Coordinates of C-alpha atoms in Angstrom, one line a residue:
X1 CA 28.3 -8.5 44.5
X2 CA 26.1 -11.3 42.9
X3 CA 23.6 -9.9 40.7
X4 CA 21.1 -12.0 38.5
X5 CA 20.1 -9.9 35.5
X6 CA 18.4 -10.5 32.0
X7 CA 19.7 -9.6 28.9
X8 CA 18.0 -10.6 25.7
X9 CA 21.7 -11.1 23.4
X10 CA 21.7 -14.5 25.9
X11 CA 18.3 -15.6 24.8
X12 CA 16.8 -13.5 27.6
X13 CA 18.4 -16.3 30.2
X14 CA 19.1 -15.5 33.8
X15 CA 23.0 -15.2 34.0
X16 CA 25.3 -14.8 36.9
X17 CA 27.7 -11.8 36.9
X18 CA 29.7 -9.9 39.2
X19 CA 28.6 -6.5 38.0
X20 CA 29.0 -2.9 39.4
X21 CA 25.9 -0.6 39.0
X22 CA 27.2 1.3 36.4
X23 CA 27.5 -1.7 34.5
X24 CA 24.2 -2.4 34.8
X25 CA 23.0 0.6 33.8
X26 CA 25.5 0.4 30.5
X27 CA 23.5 -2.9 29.4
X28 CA 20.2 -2.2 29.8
X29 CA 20.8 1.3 27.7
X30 CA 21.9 -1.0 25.2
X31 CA 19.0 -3.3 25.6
X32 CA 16.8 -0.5 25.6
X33 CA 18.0 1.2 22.3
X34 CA 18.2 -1.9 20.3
X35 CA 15.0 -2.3 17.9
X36 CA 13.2 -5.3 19.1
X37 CA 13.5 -6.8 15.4
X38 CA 17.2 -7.3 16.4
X39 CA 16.0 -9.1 19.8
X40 CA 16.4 -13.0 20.3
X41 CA 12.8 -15.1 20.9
X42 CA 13.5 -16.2 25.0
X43 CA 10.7 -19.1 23.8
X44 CA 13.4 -20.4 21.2
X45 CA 16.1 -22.8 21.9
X46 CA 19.0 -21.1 19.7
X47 CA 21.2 -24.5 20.2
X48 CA 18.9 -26.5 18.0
X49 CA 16.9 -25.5 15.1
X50 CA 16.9 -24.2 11.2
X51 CA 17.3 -20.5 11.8
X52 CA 17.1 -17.6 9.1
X53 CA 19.4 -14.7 9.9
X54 CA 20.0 -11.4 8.5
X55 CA 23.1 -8.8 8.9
X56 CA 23.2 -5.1 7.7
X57 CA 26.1 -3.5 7.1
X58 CA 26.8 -0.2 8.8
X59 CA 24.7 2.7 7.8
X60 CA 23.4 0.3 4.9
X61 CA 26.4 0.5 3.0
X62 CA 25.9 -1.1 -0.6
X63 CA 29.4 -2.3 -0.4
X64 CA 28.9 -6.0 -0.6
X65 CA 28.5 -6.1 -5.0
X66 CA 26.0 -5.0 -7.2
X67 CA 22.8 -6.5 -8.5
X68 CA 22.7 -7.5 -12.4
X69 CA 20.6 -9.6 -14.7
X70 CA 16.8 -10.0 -16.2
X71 CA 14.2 -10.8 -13.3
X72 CA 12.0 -12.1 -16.3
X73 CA 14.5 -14.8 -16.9
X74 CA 14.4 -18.0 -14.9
X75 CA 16.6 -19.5 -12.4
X76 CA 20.1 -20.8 -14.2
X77 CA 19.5 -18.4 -17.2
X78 CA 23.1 -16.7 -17.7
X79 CA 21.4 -13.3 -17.6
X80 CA 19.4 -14.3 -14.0
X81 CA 19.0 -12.1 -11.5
X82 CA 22.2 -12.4 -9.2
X83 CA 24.7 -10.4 -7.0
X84 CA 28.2 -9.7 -8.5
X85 CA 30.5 -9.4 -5.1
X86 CA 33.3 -7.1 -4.2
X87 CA 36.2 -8.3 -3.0
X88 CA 35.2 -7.3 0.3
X89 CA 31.4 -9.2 -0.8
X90 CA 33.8 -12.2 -1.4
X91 CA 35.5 -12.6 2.0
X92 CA 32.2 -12.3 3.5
X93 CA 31.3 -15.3 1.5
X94 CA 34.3 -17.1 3.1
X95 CA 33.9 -15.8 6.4
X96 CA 30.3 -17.5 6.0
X97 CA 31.6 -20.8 4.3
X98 CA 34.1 -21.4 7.5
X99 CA 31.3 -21.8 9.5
X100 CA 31.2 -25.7 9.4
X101 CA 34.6 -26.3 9.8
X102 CA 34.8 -23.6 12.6
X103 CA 31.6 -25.0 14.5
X104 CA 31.2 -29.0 13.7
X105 CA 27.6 -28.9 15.1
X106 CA 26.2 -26.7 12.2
X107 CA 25.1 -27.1 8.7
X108 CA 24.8 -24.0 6.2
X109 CA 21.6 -24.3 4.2
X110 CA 21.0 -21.2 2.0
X111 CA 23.4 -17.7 1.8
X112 CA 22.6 -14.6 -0.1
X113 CA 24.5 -11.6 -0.5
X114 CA 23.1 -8.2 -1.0
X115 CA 24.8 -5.2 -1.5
X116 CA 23.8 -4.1 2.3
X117 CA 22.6 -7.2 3.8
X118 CA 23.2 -11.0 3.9
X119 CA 20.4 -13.1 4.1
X120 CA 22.0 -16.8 5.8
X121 CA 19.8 -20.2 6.5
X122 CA 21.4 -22.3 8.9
X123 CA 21.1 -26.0 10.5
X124 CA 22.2 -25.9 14.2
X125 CA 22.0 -30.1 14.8
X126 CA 21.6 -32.0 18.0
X127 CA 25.8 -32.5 18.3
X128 CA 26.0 -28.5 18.2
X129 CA 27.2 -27.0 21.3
X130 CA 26.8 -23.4 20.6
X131 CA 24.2 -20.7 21.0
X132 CA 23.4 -19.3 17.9
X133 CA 24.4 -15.7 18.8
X134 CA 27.9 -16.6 19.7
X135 CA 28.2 -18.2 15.9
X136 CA 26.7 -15.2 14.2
X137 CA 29.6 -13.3 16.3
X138 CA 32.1 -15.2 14.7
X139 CA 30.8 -14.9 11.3
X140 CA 30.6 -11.1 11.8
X141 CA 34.4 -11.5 13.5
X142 CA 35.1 -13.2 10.2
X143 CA 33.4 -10.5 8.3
X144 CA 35.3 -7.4 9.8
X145 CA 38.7 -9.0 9.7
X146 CA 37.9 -9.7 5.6
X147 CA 37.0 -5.5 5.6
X148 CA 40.0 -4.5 7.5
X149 CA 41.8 -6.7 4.9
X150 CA 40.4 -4.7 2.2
X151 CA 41.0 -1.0 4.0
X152 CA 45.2 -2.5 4.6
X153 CA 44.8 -2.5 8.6
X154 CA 47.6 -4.8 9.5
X155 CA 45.2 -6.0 12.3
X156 CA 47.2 -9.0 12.8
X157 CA 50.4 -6.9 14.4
X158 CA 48.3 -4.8 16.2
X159 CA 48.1 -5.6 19.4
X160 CA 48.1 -4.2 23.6
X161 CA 51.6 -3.0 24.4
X162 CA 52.7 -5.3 27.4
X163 CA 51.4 -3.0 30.7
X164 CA 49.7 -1.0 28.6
X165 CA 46.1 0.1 30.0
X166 CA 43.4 -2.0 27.3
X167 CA 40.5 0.7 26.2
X168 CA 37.4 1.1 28.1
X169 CA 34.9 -0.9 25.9
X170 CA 37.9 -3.8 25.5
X171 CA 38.2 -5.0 21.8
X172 CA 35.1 -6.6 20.1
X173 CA 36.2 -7.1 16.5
X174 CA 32.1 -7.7 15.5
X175 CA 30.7 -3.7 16.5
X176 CA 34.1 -1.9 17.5
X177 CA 37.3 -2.0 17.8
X178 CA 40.4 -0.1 18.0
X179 CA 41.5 -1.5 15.3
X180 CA 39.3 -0.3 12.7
X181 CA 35.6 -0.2 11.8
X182 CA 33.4 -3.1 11.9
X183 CA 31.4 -4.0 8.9
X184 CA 28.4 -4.7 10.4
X185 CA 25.5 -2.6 12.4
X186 CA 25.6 -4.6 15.8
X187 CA 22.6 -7.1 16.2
X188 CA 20.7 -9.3 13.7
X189 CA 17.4 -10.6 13.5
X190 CA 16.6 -14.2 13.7
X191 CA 13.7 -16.1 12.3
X192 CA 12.9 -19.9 13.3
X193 CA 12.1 -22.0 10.9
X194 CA 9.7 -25.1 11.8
X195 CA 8.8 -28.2 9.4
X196 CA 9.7 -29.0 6.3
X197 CA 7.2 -26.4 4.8
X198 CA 8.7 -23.5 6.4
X199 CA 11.9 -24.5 5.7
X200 CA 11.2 -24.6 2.3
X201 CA 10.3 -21.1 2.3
X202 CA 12.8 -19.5 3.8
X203 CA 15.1 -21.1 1.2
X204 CA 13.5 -19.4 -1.4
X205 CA 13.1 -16.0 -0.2
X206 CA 17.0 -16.4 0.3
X207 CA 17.1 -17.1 -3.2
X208 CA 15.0 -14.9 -4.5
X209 CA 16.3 -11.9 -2.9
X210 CA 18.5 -10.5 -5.7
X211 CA 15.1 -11.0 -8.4
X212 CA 12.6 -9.3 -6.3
X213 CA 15.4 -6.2 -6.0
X214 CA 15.1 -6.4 -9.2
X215 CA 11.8 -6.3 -10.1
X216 CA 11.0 -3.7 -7.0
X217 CA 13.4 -1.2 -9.0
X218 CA 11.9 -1.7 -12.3
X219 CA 8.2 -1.1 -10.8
X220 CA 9.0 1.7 -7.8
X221 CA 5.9 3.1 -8.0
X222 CA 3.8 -0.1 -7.5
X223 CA 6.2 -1.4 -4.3
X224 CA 6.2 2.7 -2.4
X225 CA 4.3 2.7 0.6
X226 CA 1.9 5.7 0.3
X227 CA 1.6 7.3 4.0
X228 CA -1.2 8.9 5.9
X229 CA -4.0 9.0 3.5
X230 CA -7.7 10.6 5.0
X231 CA -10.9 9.0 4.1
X232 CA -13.9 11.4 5.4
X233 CA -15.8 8.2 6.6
X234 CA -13.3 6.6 8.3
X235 CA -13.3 8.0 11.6
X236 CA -12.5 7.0 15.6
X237 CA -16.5 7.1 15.9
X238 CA -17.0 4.3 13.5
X239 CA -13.7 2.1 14.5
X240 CA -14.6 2.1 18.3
X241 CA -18.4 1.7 17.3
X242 CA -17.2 -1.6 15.6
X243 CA -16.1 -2.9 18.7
X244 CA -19.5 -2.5 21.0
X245 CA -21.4 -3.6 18.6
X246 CA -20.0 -6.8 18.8
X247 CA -22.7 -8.9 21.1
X248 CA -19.6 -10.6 23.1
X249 CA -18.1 -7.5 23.9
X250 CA -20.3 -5.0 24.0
X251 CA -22.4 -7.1 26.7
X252 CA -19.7 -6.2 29.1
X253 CA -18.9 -2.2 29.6
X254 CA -15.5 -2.5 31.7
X255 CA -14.3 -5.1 29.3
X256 CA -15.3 -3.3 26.1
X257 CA -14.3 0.2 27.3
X258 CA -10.4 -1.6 27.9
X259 CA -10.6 -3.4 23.9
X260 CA -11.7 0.0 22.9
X261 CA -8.9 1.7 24.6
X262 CA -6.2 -0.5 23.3
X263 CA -7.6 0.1 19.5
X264 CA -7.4 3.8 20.2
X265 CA -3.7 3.4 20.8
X266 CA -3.1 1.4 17.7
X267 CA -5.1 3.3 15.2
X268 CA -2.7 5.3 12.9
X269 CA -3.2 9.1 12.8
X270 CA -2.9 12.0 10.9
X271 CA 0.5 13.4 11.4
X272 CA -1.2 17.5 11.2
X273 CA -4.1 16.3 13.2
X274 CA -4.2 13.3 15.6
X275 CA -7.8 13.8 16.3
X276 CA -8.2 12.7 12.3
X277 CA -7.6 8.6 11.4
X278 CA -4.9 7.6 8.5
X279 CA -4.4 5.2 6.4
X280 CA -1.2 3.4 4.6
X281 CA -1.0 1.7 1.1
X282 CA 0.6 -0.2 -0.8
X283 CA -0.3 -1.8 -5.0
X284 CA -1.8 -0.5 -7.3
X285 CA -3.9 2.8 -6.7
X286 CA -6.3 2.4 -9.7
X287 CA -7.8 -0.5 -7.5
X288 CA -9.1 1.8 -4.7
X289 CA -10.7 4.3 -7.3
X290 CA -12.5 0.9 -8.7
X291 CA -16.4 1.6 -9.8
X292 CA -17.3 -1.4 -8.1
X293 CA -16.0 -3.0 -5.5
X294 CA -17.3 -5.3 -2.8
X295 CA -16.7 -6.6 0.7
X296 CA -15.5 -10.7 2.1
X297 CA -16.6 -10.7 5.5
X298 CA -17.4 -14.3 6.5
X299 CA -19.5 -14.9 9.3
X300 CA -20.4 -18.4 11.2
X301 CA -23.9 -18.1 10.9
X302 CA -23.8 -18.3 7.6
X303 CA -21.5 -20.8 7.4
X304 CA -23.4 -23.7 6.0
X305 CA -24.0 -21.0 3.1
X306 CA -20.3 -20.7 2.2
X307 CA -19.9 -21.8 -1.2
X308 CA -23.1 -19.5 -2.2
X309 CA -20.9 -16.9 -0.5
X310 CA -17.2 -18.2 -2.9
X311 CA -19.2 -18.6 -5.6
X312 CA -20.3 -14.9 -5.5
X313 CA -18.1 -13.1 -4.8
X314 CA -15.1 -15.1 -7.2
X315 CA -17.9 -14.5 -10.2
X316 CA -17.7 -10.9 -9.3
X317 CA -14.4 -10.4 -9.3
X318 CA -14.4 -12.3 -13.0
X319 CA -16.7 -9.4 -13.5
X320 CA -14.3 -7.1 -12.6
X321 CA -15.6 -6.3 -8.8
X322 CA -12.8 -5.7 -6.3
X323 CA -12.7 -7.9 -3.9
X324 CA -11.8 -6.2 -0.1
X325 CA -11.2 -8.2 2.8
X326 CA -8.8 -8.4 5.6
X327 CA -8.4 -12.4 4.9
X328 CA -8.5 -13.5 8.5
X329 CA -10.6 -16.7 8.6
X330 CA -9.6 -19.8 7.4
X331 CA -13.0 -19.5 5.0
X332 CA -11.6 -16.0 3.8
X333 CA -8.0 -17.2 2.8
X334 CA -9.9 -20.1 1.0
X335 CA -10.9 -17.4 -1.2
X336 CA -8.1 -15.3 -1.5
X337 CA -5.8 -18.6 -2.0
X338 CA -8.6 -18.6 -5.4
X339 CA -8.6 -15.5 -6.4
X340 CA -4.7 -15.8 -6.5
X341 CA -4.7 -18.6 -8.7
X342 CA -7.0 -16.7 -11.0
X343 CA -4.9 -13.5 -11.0
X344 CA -8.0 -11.4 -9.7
X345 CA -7.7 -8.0 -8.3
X346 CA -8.4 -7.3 -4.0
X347 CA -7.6 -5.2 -1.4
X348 CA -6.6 -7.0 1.6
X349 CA -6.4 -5.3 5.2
X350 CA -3.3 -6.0 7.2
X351 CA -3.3 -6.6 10.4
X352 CA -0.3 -4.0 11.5
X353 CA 1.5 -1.0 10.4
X354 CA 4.4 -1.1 7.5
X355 CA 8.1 -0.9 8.7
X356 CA 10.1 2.0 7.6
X357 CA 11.2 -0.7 4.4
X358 CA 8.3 -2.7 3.6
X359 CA 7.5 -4.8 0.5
X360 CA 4.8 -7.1 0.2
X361 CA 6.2 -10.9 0.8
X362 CA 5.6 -14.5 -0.7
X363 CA 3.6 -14.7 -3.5
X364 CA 2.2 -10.8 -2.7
X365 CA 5.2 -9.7 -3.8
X366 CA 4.2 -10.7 -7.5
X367 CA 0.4 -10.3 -7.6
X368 CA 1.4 -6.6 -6.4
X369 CA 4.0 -6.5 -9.1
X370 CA 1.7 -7.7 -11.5
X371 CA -0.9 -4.3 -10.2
X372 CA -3.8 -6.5 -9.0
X373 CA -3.0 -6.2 -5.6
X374 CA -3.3 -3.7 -2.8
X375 CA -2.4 -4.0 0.5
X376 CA -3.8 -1.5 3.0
X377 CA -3.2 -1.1 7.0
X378 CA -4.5 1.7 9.2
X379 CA -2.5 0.2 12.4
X380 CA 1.1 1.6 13.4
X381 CA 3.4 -0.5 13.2
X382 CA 4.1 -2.8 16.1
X383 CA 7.2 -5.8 15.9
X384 CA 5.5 -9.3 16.4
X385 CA 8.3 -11.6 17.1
X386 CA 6.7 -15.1 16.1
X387 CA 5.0 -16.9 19.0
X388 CA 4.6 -20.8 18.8
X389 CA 3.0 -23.5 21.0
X390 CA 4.6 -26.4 22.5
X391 CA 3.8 -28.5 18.6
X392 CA 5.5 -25.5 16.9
X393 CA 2.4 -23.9 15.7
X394 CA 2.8 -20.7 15.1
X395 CA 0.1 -19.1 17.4
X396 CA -2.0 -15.8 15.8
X397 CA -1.4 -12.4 16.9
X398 CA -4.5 -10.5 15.9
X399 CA -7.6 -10.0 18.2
X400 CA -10.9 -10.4 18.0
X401 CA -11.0 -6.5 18.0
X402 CA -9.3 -5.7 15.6
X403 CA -11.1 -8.2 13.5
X404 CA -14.0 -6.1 13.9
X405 CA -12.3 -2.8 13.3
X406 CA -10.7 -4.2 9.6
X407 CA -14.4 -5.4 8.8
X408 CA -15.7 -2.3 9.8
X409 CA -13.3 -0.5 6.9
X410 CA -13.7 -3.2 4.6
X411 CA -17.5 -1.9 5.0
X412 CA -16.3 1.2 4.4
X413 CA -14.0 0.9 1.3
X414 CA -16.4 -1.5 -0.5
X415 CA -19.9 0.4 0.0
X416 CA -21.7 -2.6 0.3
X417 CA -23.3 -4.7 3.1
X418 CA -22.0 -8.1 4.5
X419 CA -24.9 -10.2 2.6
X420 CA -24.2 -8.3 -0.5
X421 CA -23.8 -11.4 -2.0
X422 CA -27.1 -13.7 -0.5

């Protein structure tokens, strides 16, 4: 029987198979247990592109090497920060370097080891005839081939006895085998890089990897995500109240009863009581207990009034004011991009939960290293693939909603109204 189904390991495209029901039961399981993180983008063409891509190791296994060196040094120091591989560390290094020679059409652009992870950038040119998931198979082929080395599995001489039955999953070297154990956790999460900009980036977050380890072990206390913390004032009342007071929402009951609904579902709650709102953390405590703090809420009436508005509230963090804001607007990021340079303390509201693992990234990482930085969230955490238009923007995920809601507990956390600062 001819049966079109979609599975997202082939770029969510429609594919023709001769499948029993069983089958098809068996892949969507699989679909549906596999964290969306580890999902390809069906907008992205994964046979052309720059694409970063990282691998875990099974169970997060730190058997890859071992992180040395000073993160206070610079870059080419003999004492930088830097990965020492295992043997097995260094035939995932091969296994990584064969890629050009194995598939012509690609280029490799960055690698980074990690003691459970490797962090790859990768150039998959216009000549390239294969999908990027078939050559992140082969690497992680490559990659449990180099581990059975290491563990003596003569995997070579091992193979089906002629008429013998072949086991039920077949053999796939990259998740299982019956062979031996595969290195890495099956799946990997892809991130496409667009412009020269972007590029750019990705090349040094690879890089940096091993120093921001580093410096996240030295400093534990200022990179721990503290968990379900109450504030008496922030309550459902005031987070749904945000929302209808808004003049283009509230205007409209069916349509403002539905925004409300959908904040309800994303507010994060108090794991004893989920009648009671949380909140989620991470920086530098001493910057919530702050004497003073005050609120960056830019509105377009008072647009023509913004540089009164920089002006004010930049002198008052010199002052040493806290500065709270969830930095949505262009306007608000002008200031926060200021306040960066100056090395001035804020709070900034995120706009969705923190990940089991999360650190603050990009130039965060450092201003909440260096304690003059919080970053606070009371969403759950949701995956966001990156969405992009037909240019390669990428195109933002927040709502107008929750806008309001973050400006509503900026309000809160600052004690001060929106024209503190007229």
């Amino acid at each position: 029987m001819l049966i079109q189904i979609k599975i997202s390991t082939f770029a969510c495209k429609y594919v023709h198979m001769s499948l029993t029901p069983e089958q098809i039961a068996k892949i969507r399981q699989k679909e549906a247990e596999m964290p969306d993180a580890l999902k390809r983008n069906p907008l992205n063409d994964y046979n052309e592109g720059w694409f970063h891509v990282t691998l875990n190791t099974r169970d997060k296994a730190p058997v890859l090497g071992y992180l040395t060196g000073n993160p206070d040094v610079e870059d080419g120091d003999e004492n930088a920060p830097r990965c020492v591989l295992t043997e097995l560390g260094k035939k995932v290094e091969e296994s990584w370097n064969r890629n050009p020679s194995v598939y012509p059409g690609i280029e490799n652009i960055e690698f980074q080891i990690m003691p459970e992870h490797v962090h790859g950038l990768v150039h998959l040119k216009a000549e390239n005839k294969k999908h990027l998931g078939q050559i992140v198979y082969g690497f992680m082929v490559g990659c449990t081939h180099g581990y059975w080395d290491t563990l003596g599995i003569p995997w070579r001489e091992m193979t089906y006895e002629k008429g013998a039955r072949a086991p039920e999953w077949q053999d796939k070297d990259h998740t299982r085998s019956y062979r031996g154990p595969a290195l890495m956790v099956r799946g990997y999460n892809d991130v496409e890089a667009i412009g020269e900009d972007e590029i750019e980036t990705k090349r040094q977050y690879i890089r940096n990897n091993p120093r921001k380890r580093l410096i996240t072990r030295s400093k534990p206390d200022r990179f721990r995500v503290v968990r379900n913390q109450r504030s008496k004032n922030w309550t459902l009342e005031r987070a749904l109240g945000a929302v209808a007071a808004d003049p283009w929402i509230g205007r409209d009951v069916q349509k403002c009863q539905r925004l409300q609904s959908n904040i309800n579902q994303r507010l994060k709650r108090q794991l004893k009581n989920r009648n009671l709102l949380a909140i989620d953390y991470v920086g530098n405590r001493a910057l919530l207990a702050a004497e003073r703090k005050v609120s960056l809420i830019c509105h377009r009436a008072d647009t023509h009034l913004f540089e009164q508005q920089k002006a004010a509230v930049i002198q008052a963090a010199r002052e040493g004011a806290v500065v709270v804001s969830a930095f949505v607007s262009p306007k608000e990021r002008e200031i926060m991009k200021q306040l960066m340079m100056e090395q001035l303390p804020f709070i900034e509201l995120m706009d969705n939960g923190f990940s089991e693992r999360y650190k603050p990234a990009g130039k965060a990482f450092y201003s909440t290293a260096e304690n003059r930085h919080v970053q606070m969230t009371c969403w759950t955490y949701m995956y966001k693939p990156e969405q992009r238009d037909q240019n390669g923007k990428q195109i933002p995920t927040i709502s107008r909603e929750m806008c309001l809601v973050m400006n509503e507990l900026a309000r809160i956390i600052s004690g001060v109204k929106d024209d503190w600062w007229k």
